[in-house]
PDB file of C-alpha atoms in Angstrom:
ATOM      1  CA  MET A   1      12.448 -61.332 -12.534  1.00 56.00           C
ATOM      2  CA  GLN A   2      12.537 -58.795 -15.373  1.00 53.00           C
ATOM      3  CA  THR A   3       9.258 -60.137 -16.812  1.00 70.00           C
ATOM      4  CA  ARG A   4       7.626 -59.948 -13.365  1.00 61.00           C
ATOM      5  CA  GLU A   5       8.760 -56.338 -12.955  1.00 61.00           C
ATOM      6  CA  SER A   6       7.516 -55.456 -16.454  1.00 75.00           C
ATOM      7  CA  ARG A   7       4.115 -56.908 -15.650  1.00 69.00           C
ATOM      8  CA  LYS A   8       4.029 -55.010 -12.373  1.00 69.00           C
ATOM      9  CA  GLU A   9       4.822 -51.752 -14.171  1.00 75.00           C
ATOM     10  CA  ALA A  10       2.160 -52.471 -16.795  1.00 76.00           C
ATOM     11  CA  VAL A  11      -0.448 -53.102 -14.099  1.00 71.00           C
ATOM     12  CA  SER A  12       0.566 -49.895 -12.327  1.00 77.00           C
ATOM     13  CA  ARG A  13       0.265 -47.886 -15.562  1.00 85.00           C
ATOM     14  CA  HIS A  14      -3.136 -49.435 -16.233  1.00 85.00           C
ATOM     15  CA  LYS A  15      -4.399 -48.526 -12.752  1.00 89.00           C
ATOM     16  CA  ARG A  16      -3.068 -45.015 -13.172  1.00 91.00           C
ATOM     17  CA  GLU A  17      -4.931 -44.558 -16.456  1.00 92.00           C
ATOM     18  CA  LEU A  18      -8.137 -45.900 -14.898  1.00 93.00           C
ATOM     19  CA  ILE A  19      -7.790 -43.309 -12.143  1.00 94.00           C
ATOM     20  CA  LEU A  20      -7.218 -40.531 -14.682  1.00 95.00           C
ATOM     21  CA  ASP A  21     -10.202 -41.627 -16.792  1.00 94.00           C
ATOM     22  CA  ALA A  22     -12.389 -41.625 -13.695  1.00 95.00           C
ATOM     23  CA  ALA A  23     -11.018 -38.239 -12.657  1.00 94.00           C
ATOM     24  CA  ARG A  24     -11.888 -36.687 -16.027  1.00 93.00           C
ATOM     25  CA  SER A  25     -15.521 -37.645 -15.504  1.00 92.00           C
ATOM     26  CA  VAL A  26     -15.644 -36.493 -11.894  1.00 92.00           C
ATOM     27  CA  PHE A  27     -13.986 -33.167 -12.675  1.00 89.00           C
ATOM     28  CA  ALA A  28     -16.411 -32.601 -15.550  1.00 87.00           C
ATOM     29  CA  GLU A  29     -19.343 -33.179 -13.191  1.00 87.00           C
ATOM     30  CA  GLU A  30     -18.080 -31.534 -10.009  1.00 86.00           C
ATOM     31  CA  GLY A  31     -15.224 -29.221 -10.973  1.00 83.00           C
ATOM     32  CA  LEU A  32     -11.912 -29.047  -9.143  1.00 85.00           C
ATOM     33  CA  GLU A  33     -13.430 -27.642  -5.952  1.00 83.00           C
ATOM     34  CA  GLY A  34     -16.362 -30.048  -5.811  1.00 85.00           C
ATOM     35  CA  ALA A  35     -14.405 -33.178  -6.688  1.00 88.00           C
ATOM     36  CA  SER A  36     -12.991 -35.424  -3.981  1.00 91.00           C
ATOM     37  CA  LEU A  37     -10.453 -38.226  -3.938  1.00 93.00           C
ATOM     38  CA  ARG A  38     -13.181 -40.508  -2.591  1.00 93.00           C
ATOM     39  CA  ALA A  39     -15.430 -39.789  -5.584  1.00 95.00           C
ATOM     40  CA  ILE A  40     -12.569 -40.370  -8.020  1.00 95.00           C
ATOM     41  CA  ALA A  41     -11.587 -43.596  -6.275  1.00 94.00           C
ATOM     42  CA  THR A  42     -15.157 -44.873  -6.288  1.00 94.00           C
ATOM     43  CA  ARG A  43     -15.534 -44.109  -9.995  1.00 94.00           C
ATOM     44  CA  ALA A  44     -12.256 -45.912 -10.724  1.00 93.00           C
ATOM     45  CA  GLY A  45     -13.198 -48.899  -8.571  1.00 93.00           C
ATOM     46  CA  TYR A  46     -10.497 -48.391  -5.949  1.00 91.00           C
ATOM     47  CA  THR A  47     -10.265 -47.266  -2.354  1.00 90.00           C
ATOM     48  CA  PRO A  48      -9.120 -43.686  -1.636  1.00 88.00           C
ATOM     49  CA  ALA A  49      -5.973 -45.086  -0.042  1.00 89.00           C
ATOM     50  CA  ALA A  50      -5.080 -46.816  -3.326  1.00 88.00           C
ATOM     51  CA  LEU A  51      -4.970 -43.454  -5.101  1.00 89.00           C
ATOM     52  CA  TYR A  52      -2.097 -42.277  -2.918  1.00 88.00           C
ATOM     53  CA  PHE A  53       0.196 -44.846  -4.522  1.00 88.00           C
ATOM     54  CA  HIS A  54      -0.124 -42.790  -7.719  1.00 91.00           C
ATOM     55  CA  PHE A  55      -1.103 -39.221  -6.728  1.00 92.00           C
ATOM     56  CA  ASP A  56      -0.735 -37.196  -3.546  1.00 89.00           C
ATOM     57  CA  SER A  57      -3.805 -35.000  -4.022  1.00 90.00           C
ATOM     58  CA  LYS A  58      -6.735 -34.223  -6.294  1.00 90.00           C
ATOM     59  CA  GLU A  59      -4.749 -31.205  -7.535  1.00 91.00           C
ATOM     60  CA  ALA A  60      -2.005 -33.580  -8.659  1.00 93.00           C
ATOM     61  CA  ILE A  61      -4.593 -35.652 -10.543  1.00 94.00           C
ATOM     62  CA  TYR A  62      -6.108 -32.561 -12.159  1.00 92.00           C
ATOM     63  CA  ALA A  63      -2.633 -31.378 -13.157  1.00 93.00           C
ATOM     64  CA  GLU A  64      -1.869 -34.704 -14.837  1.00 94.00           C
ATOM     65  CA  VAL A  65      -5.185 -34.728 -16.712  1.00 94.00           C
ATOM     66  CA  LEU A  66      -4.479 -31.175 -17.897  1.00 93.00           C
ATOM     67  CA  ARG A  67      -0.870 -32.029 -18.767  1.00 94.00           C
ATOM     68  CA  GLN A  68      -2.076 -34.844 -21.033  1.00 95.00           C
ATOM     69  CA  SER A  69      -4.614 -32.505 -22.625  1.00 95.00           C
ATOM     70  CA  LEU A  70      -1.961 -29.868 -23.333  1.00 96.00           C
ATOM     71  CA  ALA A  71       0.339 -32.529 -24.780  1.00 97.00           C
ATOM     72  CA  SER A  72      -2.440 -33.525 -27.195  1.00 97.00           C
ATOM     73  CA  LEU A  73      -2.964 -29.861 -28.052  1.00 97.00           C
ATOM     74  CA  GLY A  74       0.733 -29.457 -28.814  1.00 97.00           C
ATOM     75  CA  GLU A  75       0.692 -32.548 -31.034  1.00 97.00           C
ATOM     76  CA  ALA A  76      -2.339 -31.214 -32.926  1.00 98.00           C
ATOM     77  CA  VAL A  77      -0.679 -27.838 -33.560  1.00 98.00           C
ATOM     78  CA  SER A  78       2.573 -29.507 -34.607  1.00 97.00           C
ATOM     79  CA  ALA A  79       0.707 -31.787 -37.005  1.00 97.00           C
ATOM     80  CA  ALA A  80      -1.102 -28.802 -38.531  1.00 97.00           C
ATOM     81  CA  VAL A  81       2.190 -26.987 -39.089  1.00 97.00           C
ATOM     82  CA  ALA A  82       4.137 -30.005 -40.341  1.00 96.00           C
ATOM     83  CA  THR A  83       2.765 -29.973 -43.885  1.00 90.00           C
ATOM     84  CA  THR A  84       3.077 -26.212 -44.464  1.00 95.00           C
ATOM     85  CA  ARG A  85       5.596 -24.218 -46.444  1.00 92.00           C
ATOM     86  CA  GLY A  86       6.662 -20.722 -45.516  1.00 95.00           C
ATOM     87  CA  ALA A  87       6.067 -18.580 -42.470  1.00 96.00           C
ATOM     88  CA  ARG A  88       2.676 -17.299 -43.594  1.00 97.00           C
ATOM     89  CA  GLN A  89       1.280 -20.805 -43.924  1.00 97.00           C
ATOM     90  CA  ARG A  90       2.880 -21.869 -40.637  1.00 97.00           C
ATOM     91  CA  LEU A  91       1.312 -19.020 -38.685  1.00 98.00           C
ATOM     92  CA  HIS A  92      -2.105 -19.647 -40.205  1.00 98.00           C
ATOM     93  CA  ALA A  93      -1.886 -23.409 -39.665  1.00 98.00           C
ATOM     94  CA  ALA A  94      -0.704 -23.037 -36.053  1.00 98.00           C
ATOM     95  CA  GLY A  95      -3.515 -20.619 -35.174  1.00 98.00           C
ATOM     96  CA  MET A  96      -6.174 -22.750 -36.854  1.00 98.00           C
ATOM     97  CA  GLY A  97      -4.693 -25.914 -35.355  1.00 98.00           C
ATOM     98  CA  PHE A  98      -5.067 -24.441 -31.865  1.00 98.00           C
ATOM     99  CA  PHE A  99      -8.611 -23.275 -32.586  1.00 98.00           C
ATOM    100  CA  ARG A 100      -9.736 -26.554 -34.158  1.00 98.00           C
ATOM    101  CA  TYR A 101      -8.353 -28.677 -31.339  1.00 98.00           C
ATOM    102  CA  TYR A 102     -10.496 -26.895 -28.773  1.00 97.00           C
ATOM    103  CA  ALA A 103     -13.432 -26.642 -31.174  1.00 98.00           C
ATOM    104  CA  ASP A 104     -13.367 -30.448 -31.401  1.00 97.00           C
ATOM    105  CA  HIS A 105     -12.581 -30.997 -27.693  1.00 95.00           C
ATOM    106  CA  PRO A 106     -14.712 -28.585 -25.644  1.00 93.00           C
ATOM    107  CA  ARG A 107     -14.080 -30.472 -22.407  1.00 91.00           C
ATOM    108  CA  ASP A 108     -10.366 -29.858 -22.820  1.00 92.00           C
ATOM    109  CA  LEU A 109     -11.079 -26.144 -23.102  1.00 91.00           C
ATOM    110  CA  ASP A 110     -13.130 -26.295 -19.896  1.00 88.00           C
ATOM    111  CA  LEU A 111     -10.322 -28.232 -18.246  1.00 88.00           C
ATOM    112  CA  GLY A 112      -7.668 -25.700 -19.222  1.00 85.00           C
ATOM    113  CA  PHE A 113      -9.655 -22.757 -17.894  1.00 82.00           C
ATOM    114  CA  TYR A 114     -11.033 -24.535 -14.798  1.00 76.00           C
ATOM    115  CA  LEU A 115     -14.520 -23.906 -16.222  1.00 63.00           C
ATOM    116  CA  PHE A 116     -16.061 -27.138 -14.947  1.00 62.00           C
ATOM    117  CA  ARG A 117     -19.048 -26.403 -12.748  1.00 57.00           C
ATOM    118  CA  GLY A 118     -18.980 -22.831 -11.600  1.00 54.00           C
ATOM    119  CA  GLY A 119     -15.802 -21.846 -13.450  1.00 54.00           C
ATOM    120  CA  MET A 120     -14.135 -18.490 -14.004  1.00 51.00           C
ATOM    121  CA  LYS A 121     -12.537 -18.793 -10.573  1.00 58.00           C
ATOM    122  CA  PRO A 122      -8.859 -17.943 -10.045  1.00 52.00           C
ATOM    123  CA  ALA A 123      -7.916 -21.535  -9.306  1.00 61.00           C
ATOM    124  CA  GLY A 124      -4.383 -22.855  -9.109  1.00 72.00           C
ATOM    125  CA  LEU A 125      -2.714 -26.200  -8.666  1.00 82.00           C
ATOM    126  CA  GLY A 126       0.392 -25.050  -6.819  1.00 83.00           C
ATOM    127  CA  HIS A 127       3.252 -22.898  -8.050  1.00 86.00           C
ATOM    128  CA  ALA A 128       5.376 -25.688  -9.524  1.00 90.00           C
ATOM    129  CA  ARG A 129       2.461 -27.357 -11.308  1.00 89.00           C
ATOM    130  CA  ASP A 130       1.085 -24.046 -12.590  1.00 89.00           C
ATOM    131  CA  HIS A 131       4.519 -23.133 -13.958  1.00 91.00           C
ATOM    132  CA  GLU A 132       4.869 -26.483 -15.752  1.00 93.00           C
ATOM    133  CA  LEU A 133       1.363 -26.336 -17.247  1.00 91.00           C
ATOM    134  CA  ASN A 134       1.724 -22.724 -18.357  1.00 92.00           C
ATOM    135  CA  ALA A 135       4.969 -23.692 -20.074  1.00 95.00           C
ATOM    136  CA  ALA A 136       3.191 -26.552 -21.866  1.00 95.00           C
ATOM    137  CA  LEU A 137       0.502 -24.176 -23.127  1.00 95.00           C
ATOM    138  CA  GLU A 138       3.110 -21.679 -24.298  1.00 96.00           C
ATOM    139  CA  ALA A 139       4.996 -24.463 -26.077  1.00 96.00           C
ATOM    140  CA  ALA A 140       1.844 -25.445 -27.959  1.00 97.00           C
ATOM    141  CA  LEU A 141       1.355 -21.815 -29.033  1.00 97.00           C
ATOM    142  CA  HIS A 142       5.020 -21.142 -29.798  1.00 97.00           C
ATOM    143  CA  PRO A 143       4.824 -22.031 -33.522  1.00 97.00           C
ATOM    144  CA  ILE A 144       2.713 -18.867 -33.898  1.00 98.00           C
ATOM    145  CA  ALA A 145       5.467 -16.714 -32.404  1.00 97.00           C
ATOM    146  CA  GLU A 146       8.159 -18.488 -34.428  1.00 97.00           C
ATOM    147  CA  ALA A 147       6.266 -17.862 -37.667  1.00 97.00           C
ATOM    148  CA  ALA A 148       5.682 -14.208 -36.747  1.00 97.00           C
ATOM    149  CA  GLU A 149       9.418 -13.757 -36.163  1.00 96.00           C
ATOM    150  CA  ALA A 150      10.125 -15.371 -39.520  1.00 95.00           C
ATOM    151  CA  LEU A 151       7.833 -12.758 -41.059  1.00 95.00           C
ATOM    152  CA  GLY A 152      10.014  -9.998 -39.622  1.00 94.00           C
ATOM    153  CA  ALA A 153       8.472  -9.299 -36.223  1.00 96.00           C
ATOM    154  CA  SER A 154      10.717  -8.646 -33.246  1.00 96.00           C
ATOM    155  CA  ARG A 155      10.646 -11.272 -30.522  1.00 96.00           C
ATOM    156  CA  GLN A 156       8.507  -9.021 -28.338  1.00 97.00           C
ATOM    157  CA  LYS A 157       6.103  -8.318 -31.209  1.00 96.00           C
ATOM    158  CA  ALA A 158       5.983 -12.019 -32.098  1.00 97.00           C
ATOM    159  CA  ASN A 159       5.025 -12.903 -28.523  1.00 97.00           C
ATOM    160  CA  THR A 160       2.301 -10.258 -28.655  1.00 97.00           C
ATOM    161  CA  VAL A 161       0.955 -11.832 -31.860  1.00 97.00           C
ATOM    162  CA  MET A 162       0.938 -15.219 -30.124  1.00 98.00           C
ATOM    163  CA  VAL A 163      -0.990 -13.855 -27.140  1.00 97.00           C
ATOM    164  CA  ASP A 164      -3.414 -11.990 -29.409  1.00 97.00           C
ATOM    165  CA  CYS A 165      -4.120 -15.160 -31.407  1.00 97.00           C
ATOM    166  CA  PHE A 166      -4.672 -17.080 -28.189  1.00 97.00           C
ATOM    167  CA  ALA A 167      -7.074 -14.437 -26.875  1.00 97.00           C
ATOM    168  CA  HIS A 168      -8.986 -14.194 -30.153  1.00 97.00           C
ATOM    169  CA  ALA A 169      -9.295 -17.973 -30.445  1.00 98.00           C
ATOM    170  CA  THR A 170     -10.523 -18.465 -26.892  1.00 96.00           C
ATOM    171  CA  GLY A 171     -13.075 -15.689 -27.297  1.00 96.00           C
ATOM    172  CA  LEU A 172     -14.472 -17.306 -30.428  1.00 97.00           C
ATOM    173  CA  LEU A 173     -14.405 -20.735 -28.793  1.00 97.00           C
ATOM    174  CA  LEU A 174     -16.446 -19.386 -25.884  1.00 94.00           C
ATOM    175  CA  LEU A 175     -19.032 -18.026 -28.330  1.00 96.00           C
ATOM    176  CA  LEU A 176     -18.970 -21.300 -30.254  1.00 96.00           C
ATOM    177  CA  HIS A 177     -19.420 -23.651 -27.304  1.00 93.00           C
ATOM    178  CA  THR A 178     -22.070 -21.543 -25.589  1.00 92.00           C
ATOM    179  CA  GLY A 179     -24.015 -21.175 -28.845  1.00 94.00           C
ATOM    180  CA  ARG A 180     -23.817 -17.379 -28.630  1.00 94.00           C
ATOM    181  CA  ILE A 181     -22.186 -17.234 -32.057  1.00 95.00           C
ATOM    182  CA  ARG A 182     -25.581 -18.090 -33.598  1.00 93.00           C
ATOM    183  CA  MET A 183     -27.117 -14.809 -32.488  1.00 93.00           C
ATOM    184  CA  PHE A 184     -24.650 -13.045 -34.791  1.00 92.00           C
ATOM    185  CA  GLY A 185     -25.295 -15.392 -37.688  1.00 95.00           C
ATOM    186  CA  ALA A 186     -21.548 -15.935 -37.900  1.00 96.00           C
ATOM    187  CA  SER A 187     -19.141 -18.851 -38.211  1.00 97.00           C
ATOM    188  CA  ALA A 188     -16.440 -19.120 -35.538  1.00 97.00           C
ATOM    189  CA  PRO A 189     -13.991 -21.013 -37.799  1.00 97.00           C
ATOM    190  CA  ASP A 190     -14.484 -18.456 -40.588  1.00 98.00           C
ATOM    191  CA  LEU A 191     -13.918 -15.570 -38.185  1.00 98.00           C
ATOM    192  CA  MET A 192     -10.745 -17.210 -36.860  1.00 98.00           C
ATOM    193  CA  ASP A 193      -9.506 -17.781 -40.391  1.00 98.00           C
ATOM    194  CA  ALA A 194     -10.194 -14.150 -41.344  1.00 98.00           C
ATOM    195  CA  TYR A 195      -8.472 -12.866 -38.194  1.00 98.00           C
ATOM    196  CA  LEU A 196      -5.334 -14.875 -38.898  1.00 98.00           C
ATOM    197  CA  ARG A 197      -5.188 -13.771 -42.511  1.00 97.00           C
ATOM    198  CA  ASP A 198      -5.516 -10.157 -41.409  1.00 97.00           C
ATOM    199  CA  ARG A 199      -2.706 -10.506 -38.824  1.00 96.00           C
ATOM    200  CA  ILE A 200      -0.476 -12.167 -41.405  1.00 96.00           C
ATOM    201  CA  ALA A 201      -1.174  -9.359 -43.890  1.00 95.00           C
ATOM    202  CA  GLN A 202      -0.301  -6.776 -41.215  1.00 93.00           C
ATOM    203  CA  LEU A 203       2.987  -8.524 -40.465  1.00 93.00           C
ATOM    204  CA  GLY A 204       3.771  -8.668 -44.163  1.00 78.00           C
ATOM    205  CA  LYS A 205       3.489  -4.886 -44.346  1.00 77.00           C
ATOM    206  CA  GLY A 206       6.143  -4.597 -41.636  1.00 60.00           C
TER     207      GLY A 206
END
């Protein structure tokens, strides 16, 4: 009985991942507004009704895809920080880890900002889901704030540093992924590195 249940759970997990893989492609092509459960089901090889065993709406699917993306982001930042020594190195590594993750995964950046097909719209996935996803993003960025506090910043100032790093990184990533950075003859990674070093120097001066 236990083996049968384990197999059933494994099959269910496999189906769920197939649905999520299909959803990633559909969202990339159609965006959240343009996507439909029918299109996701067709891409996954299931009927729309079969999707309801795993998700109650396309917003729930989008939220899960984004949740997985943010979990990967958090792991990347944590890995970047893990080998560092001292608060200065931690802040620099956390900021560059965030930047590099989205530099290497542009679709994840689009996903996080709802930029797929016609983006820059004030989309939401429901209050509870939005709250959970925002918390996951903040958790991925939190090593920046922790390092800033260790360098002597107040908690409020440390949070401001975290938000500033996030804003600077996303601005450079937008220039990078749209190719606009080339018109300035600049390097987005180099600019991010220089920005972080400058912020760290400012914190060091108190």
